[in-house]
GROMACS .gro file of C-alpha atoms in nm:
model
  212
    1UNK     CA    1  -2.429   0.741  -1.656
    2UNK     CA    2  -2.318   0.963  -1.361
    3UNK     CA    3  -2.621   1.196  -1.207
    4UNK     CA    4  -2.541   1.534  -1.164
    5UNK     CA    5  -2.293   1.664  -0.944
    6UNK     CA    6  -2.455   1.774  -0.610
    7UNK     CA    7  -2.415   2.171  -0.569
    8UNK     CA    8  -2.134   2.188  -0.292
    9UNK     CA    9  -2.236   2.345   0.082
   10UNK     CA   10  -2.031   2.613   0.210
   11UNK     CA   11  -1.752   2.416   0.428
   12UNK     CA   12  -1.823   2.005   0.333
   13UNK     CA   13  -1.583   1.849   0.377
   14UNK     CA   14  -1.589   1.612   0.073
   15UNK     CA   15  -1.649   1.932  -0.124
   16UNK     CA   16  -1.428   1.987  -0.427
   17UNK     CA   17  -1.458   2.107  -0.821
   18UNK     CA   18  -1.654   1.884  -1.020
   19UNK     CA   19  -1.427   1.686  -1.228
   20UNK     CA   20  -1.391   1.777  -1.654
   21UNK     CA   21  -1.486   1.433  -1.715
   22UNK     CA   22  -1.696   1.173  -1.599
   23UNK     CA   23  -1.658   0.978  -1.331
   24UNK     CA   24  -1.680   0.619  -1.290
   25UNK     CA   25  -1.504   0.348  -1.075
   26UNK     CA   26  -1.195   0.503  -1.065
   27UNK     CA   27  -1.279   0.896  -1.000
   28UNK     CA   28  -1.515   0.765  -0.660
   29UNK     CA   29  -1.222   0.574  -0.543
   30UNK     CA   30  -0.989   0.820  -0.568
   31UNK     CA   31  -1.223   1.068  -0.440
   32UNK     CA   32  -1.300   0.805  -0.130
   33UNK     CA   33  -0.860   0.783  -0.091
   34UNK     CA   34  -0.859   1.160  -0.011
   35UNK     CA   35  -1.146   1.180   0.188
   36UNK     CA   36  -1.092   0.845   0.460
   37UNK     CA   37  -0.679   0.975   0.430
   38UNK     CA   38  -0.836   1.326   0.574
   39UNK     CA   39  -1.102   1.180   0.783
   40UNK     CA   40  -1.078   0.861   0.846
   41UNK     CA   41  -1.296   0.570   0.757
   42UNK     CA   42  -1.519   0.634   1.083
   43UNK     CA   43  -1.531   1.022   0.990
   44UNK     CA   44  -1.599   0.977   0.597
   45UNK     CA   45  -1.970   0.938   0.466
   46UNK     CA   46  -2.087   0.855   0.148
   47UNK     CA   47  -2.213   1.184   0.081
   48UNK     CA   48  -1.855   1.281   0.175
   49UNK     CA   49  -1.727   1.077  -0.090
   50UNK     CA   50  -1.964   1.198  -0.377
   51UNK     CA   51  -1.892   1.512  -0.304
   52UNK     CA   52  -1.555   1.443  -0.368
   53UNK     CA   53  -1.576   1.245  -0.662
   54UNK     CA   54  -1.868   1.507  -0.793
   55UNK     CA   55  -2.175   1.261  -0.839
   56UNK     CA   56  -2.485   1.208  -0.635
   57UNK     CA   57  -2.512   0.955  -0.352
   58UNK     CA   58  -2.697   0.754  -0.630
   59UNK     CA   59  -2.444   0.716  -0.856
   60UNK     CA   60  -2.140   0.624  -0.598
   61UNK     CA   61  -2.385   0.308  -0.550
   62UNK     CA   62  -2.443   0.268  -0.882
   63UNK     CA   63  -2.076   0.131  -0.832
   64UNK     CA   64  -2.028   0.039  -0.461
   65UNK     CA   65  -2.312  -0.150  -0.238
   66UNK     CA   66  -2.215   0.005   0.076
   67UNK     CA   67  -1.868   0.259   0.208
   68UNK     CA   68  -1.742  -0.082   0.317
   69UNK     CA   69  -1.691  -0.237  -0.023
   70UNK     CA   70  -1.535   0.059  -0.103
   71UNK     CA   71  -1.277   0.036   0.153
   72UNK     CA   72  -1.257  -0.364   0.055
   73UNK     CA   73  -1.215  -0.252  -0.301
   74UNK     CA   74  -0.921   0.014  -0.265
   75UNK     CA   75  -0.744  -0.234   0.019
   76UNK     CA   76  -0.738  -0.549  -0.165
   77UNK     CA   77  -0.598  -0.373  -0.546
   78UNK     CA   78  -0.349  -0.243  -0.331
   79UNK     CA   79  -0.256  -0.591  -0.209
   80UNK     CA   80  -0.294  -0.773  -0.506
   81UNK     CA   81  -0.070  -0.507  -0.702
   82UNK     CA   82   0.186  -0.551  -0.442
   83UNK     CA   83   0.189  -0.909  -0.441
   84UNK     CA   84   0.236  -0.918  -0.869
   85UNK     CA   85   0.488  -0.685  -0.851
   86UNK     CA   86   0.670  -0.859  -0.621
   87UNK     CA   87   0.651  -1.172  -0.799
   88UNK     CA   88   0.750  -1.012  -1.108
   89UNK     CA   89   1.038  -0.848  -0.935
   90UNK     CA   90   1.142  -1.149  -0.804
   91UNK     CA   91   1.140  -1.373  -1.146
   92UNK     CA   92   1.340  -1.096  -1.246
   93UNK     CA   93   1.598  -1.142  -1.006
   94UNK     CA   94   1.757  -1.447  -1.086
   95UNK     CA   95   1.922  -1.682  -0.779
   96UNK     CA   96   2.120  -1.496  -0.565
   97UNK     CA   97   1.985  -1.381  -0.245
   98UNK     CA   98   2.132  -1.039  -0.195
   99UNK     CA   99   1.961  -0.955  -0.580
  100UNK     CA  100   1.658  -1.111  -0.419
  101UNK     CA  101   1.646  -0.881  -0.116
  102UNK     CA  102   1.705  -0.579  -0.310
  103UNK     CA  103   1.444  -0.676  -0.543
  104UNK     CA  104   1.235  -0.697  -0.292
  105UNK     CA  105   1.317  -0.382  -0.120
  106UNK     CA  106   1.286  -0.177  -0.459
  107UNK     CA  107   0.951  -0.303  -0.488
  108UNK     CA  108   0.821  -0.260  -0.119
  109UNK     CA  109   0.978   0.110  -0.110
  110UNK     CA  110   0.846   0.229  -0.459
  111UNK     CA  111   0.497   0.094  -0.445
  112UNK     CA  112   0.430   0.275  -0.060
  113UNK     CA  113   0.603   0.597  -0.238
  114UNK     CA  114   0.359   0.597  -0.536
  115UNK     CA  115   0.085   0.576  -0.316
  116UNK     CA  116   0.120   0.711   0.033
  117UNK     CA  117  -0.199   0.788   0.121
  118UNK     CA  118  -0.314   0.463   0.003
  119UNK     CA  119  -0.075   0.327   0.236
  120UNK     CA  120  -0.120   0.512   0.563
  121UNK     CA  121  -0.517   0.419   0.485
  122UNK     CA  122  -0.433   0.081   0.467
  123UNK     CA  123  -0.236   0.069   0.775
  124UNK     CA  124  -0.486   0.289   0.983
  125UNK     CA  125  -0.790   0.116   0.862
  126UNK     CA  126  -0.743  -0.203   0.859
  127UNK     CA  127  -0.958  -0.236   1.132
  128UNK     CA  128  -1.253  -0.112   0.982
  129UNK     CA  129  -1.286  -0.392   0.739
  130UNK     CA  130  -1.498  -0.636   0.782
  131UNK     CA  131  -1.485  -1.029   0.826
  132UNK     CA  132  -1.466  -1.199   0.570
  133UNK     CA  133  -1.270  -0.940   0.374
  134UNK     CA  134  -1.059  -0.871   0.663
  135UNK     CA  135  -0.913  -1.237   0.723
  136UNK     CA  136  -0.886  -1.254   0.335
  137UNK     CA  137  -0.693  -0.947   0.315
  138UNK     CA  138  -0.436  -1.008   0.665
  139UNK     CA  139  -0.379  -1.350   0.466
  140UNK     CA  140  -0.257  -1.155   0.129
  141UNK     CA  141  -0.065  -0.963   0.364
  142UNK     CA  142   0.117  -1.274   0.513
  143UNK     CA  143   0.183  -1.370   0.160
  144UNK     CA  144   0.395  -1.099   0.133
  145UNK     CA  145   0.592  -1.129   0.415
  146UNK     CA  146   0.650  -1.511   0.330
  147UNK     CA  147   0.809  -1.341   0.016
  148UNK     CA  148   1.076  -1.192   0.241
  149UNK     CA  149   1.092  -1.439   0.470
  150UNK     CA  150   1.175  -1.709   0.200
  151UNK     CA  151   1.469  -1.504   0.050
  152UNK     CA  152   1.591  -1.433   0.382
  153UNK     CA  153   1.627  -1.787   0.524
  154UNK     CA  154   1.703  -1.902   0.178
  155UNK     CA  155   2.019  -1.648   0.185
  156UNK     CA  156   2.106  -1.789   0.545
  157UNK     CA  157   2.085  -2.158   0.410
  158UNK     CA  158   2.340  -2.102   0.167
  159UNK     CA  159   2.551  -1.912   0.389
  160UNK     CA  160   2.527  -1.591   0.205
  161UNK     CA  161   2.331  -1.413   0.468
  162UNK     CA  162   2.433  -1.433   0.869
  163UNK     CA  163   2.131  -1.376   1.084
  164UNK     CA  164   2.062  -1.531   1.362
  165UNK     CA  165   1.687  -1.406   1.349
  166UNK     CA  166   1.656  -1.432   0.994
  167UNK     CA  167   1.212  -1.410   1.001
  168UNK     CA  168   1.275  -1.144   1.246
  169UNK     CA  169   1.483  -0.968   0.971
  170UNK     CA  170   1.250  -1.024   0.761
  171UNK     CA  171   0.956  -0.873   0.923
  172UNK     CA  172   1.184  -0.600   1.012
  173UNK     CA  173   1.240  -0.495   0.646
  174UNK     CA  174   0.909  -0.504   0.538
  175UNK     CA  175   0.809  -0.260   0.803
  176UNK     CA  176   1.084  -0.057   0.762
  177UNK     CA  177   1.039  -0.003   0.370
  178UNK     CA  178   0.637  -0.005   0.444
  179UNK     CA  179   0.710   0.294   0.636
  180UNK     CA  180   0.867   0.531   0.408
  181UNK     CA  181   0.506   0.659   0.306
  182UNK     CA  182   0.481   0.849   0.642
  183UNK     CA  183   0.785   1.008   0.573
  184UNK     CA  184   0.897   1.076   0.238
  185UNK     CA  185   0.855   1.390   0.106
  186UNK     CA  186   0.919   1.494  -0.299
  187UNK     CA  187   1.054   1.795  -0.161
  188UNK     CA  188   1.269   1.629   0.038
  189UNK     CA  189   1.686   1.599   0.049
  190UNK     CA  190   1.685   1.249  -0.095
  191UNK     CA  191   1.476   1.128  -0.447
  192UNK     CA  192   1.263   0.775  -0.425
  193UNK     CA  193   1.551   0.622  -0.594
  194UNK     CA  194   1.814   0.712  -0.323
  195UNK     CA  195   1.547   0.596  -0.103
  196UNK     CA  196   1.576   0.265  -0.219
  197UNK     CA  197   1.953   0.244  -0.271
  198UNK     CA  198   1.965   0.288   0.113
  199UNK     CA  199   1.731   0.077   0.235
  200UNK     CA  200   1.830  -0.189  -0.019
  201UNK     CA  201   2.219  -0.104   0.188
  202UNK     CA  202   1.987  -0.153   0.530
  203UNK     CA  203   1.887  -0.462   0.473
  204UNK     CA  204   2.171  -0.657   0.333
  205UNK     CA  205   2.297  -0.488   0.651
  206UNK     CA  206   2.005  -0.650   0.872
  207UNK     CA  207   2.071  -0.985   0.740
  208UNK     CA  208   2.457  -0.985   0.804
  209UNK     CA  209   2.498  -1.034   0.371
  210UNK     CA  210   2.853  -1.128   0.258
  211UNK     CA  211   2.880  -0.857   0.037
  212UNK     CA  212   3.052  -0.506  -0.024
   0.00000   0.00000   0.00000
């Protein structure tokens, strides 16, 4: 059970309303999300975090060991819900390449536009993890670009795509549709779904596809 919420101090940073329910698990990794996406990893503490979250020190590690396996823990979801989804997407898809790419792309755009600051975190701070976790986690991440390049060169084996660079395509779209977290805006002129309907238009583009 969580301890008490520490009383906040006037101007901390991690500082926020105690939550309406308790928190577990979930609640101190969200609250560590906002506070490394403010701070940084470098600049958070854990008595940053708790503040957040609205427990003690002692109950954040109650859950965690250490700030680092917190930063492991929100990292490597993100990558392994990435990496199902785009599986799933992609048994979804059937055979054809271009339905493969824009698979792909719906997947890579939507899942950095559900969680942005997740994103920018994991792009900023993936330097702060440490080994092994970090070699782990730059190998899940290589998994996913294999994803692309397979349906790339796959598309430019069967003649359906034209590239001449087809991994360089490849890594091209990933970053391009990773990018959309730093950004999009909900406010914004265009929805997530237009979002996607372009960038799905970029990279048939990028890989020269056959198709209207």
């Amino acid at each position: 059970m969580a301890s008490p919420a520490l009383p906040e101090r006037p101007g901390a940073r991690g500082a926020a309303p105690t939550p309406a329910r308790p928190v577990g698990e979930a609640g101190i990794l969200d609250a560590a999300l906002a506070v490394m996406a403010e701070h940084g990893y470098h600049g958070t503490s854990v008595r940053d975090i708790a503040e957040r979250a609205g427990v003690s020190p002692a109950a954040l590690y109650h859950h965690f060991t250490s700030k680092q396996q917190v930063l492991a823990t929100i990292m490597e979801r993100g990558i392994k819900a990435l990496l199902e989804r785009t599986h799933a997407a992609l048994a979804d898809a059937g055979d054809e390449p271009a339905a493969r790419l824009r698979a792909l792309v719906d997947v890579q755009v939507l899942f950095h536009l559900q969680d942005q600051r997740g994103t920018l975190l994991g792009t900023s701070e993936l330097r702060a993890l440490e080994e092994p976790v970090r070699s782990r986690h730059i190998a899940k991440r290589q998994q996913q670009q294999r994803l692309f390049d397979g349906v790339v060169t796959e598309g430019v084996e069967r003649g359906v795509f034209t590239t001449p660079i087809p991994l360089e395509a490849a890594r091209a779209i990933v970053v391009m549709c990773t990018g959309v977290a730093s950004w999009f805006s909900p406010r914004g002129r265009m929805s997530r779904a237009e979002v996607v309907r372009r960038y799905q238009r970029l990279a048939l583009d990028m890989v020269g596809a056959h198709e209207s």
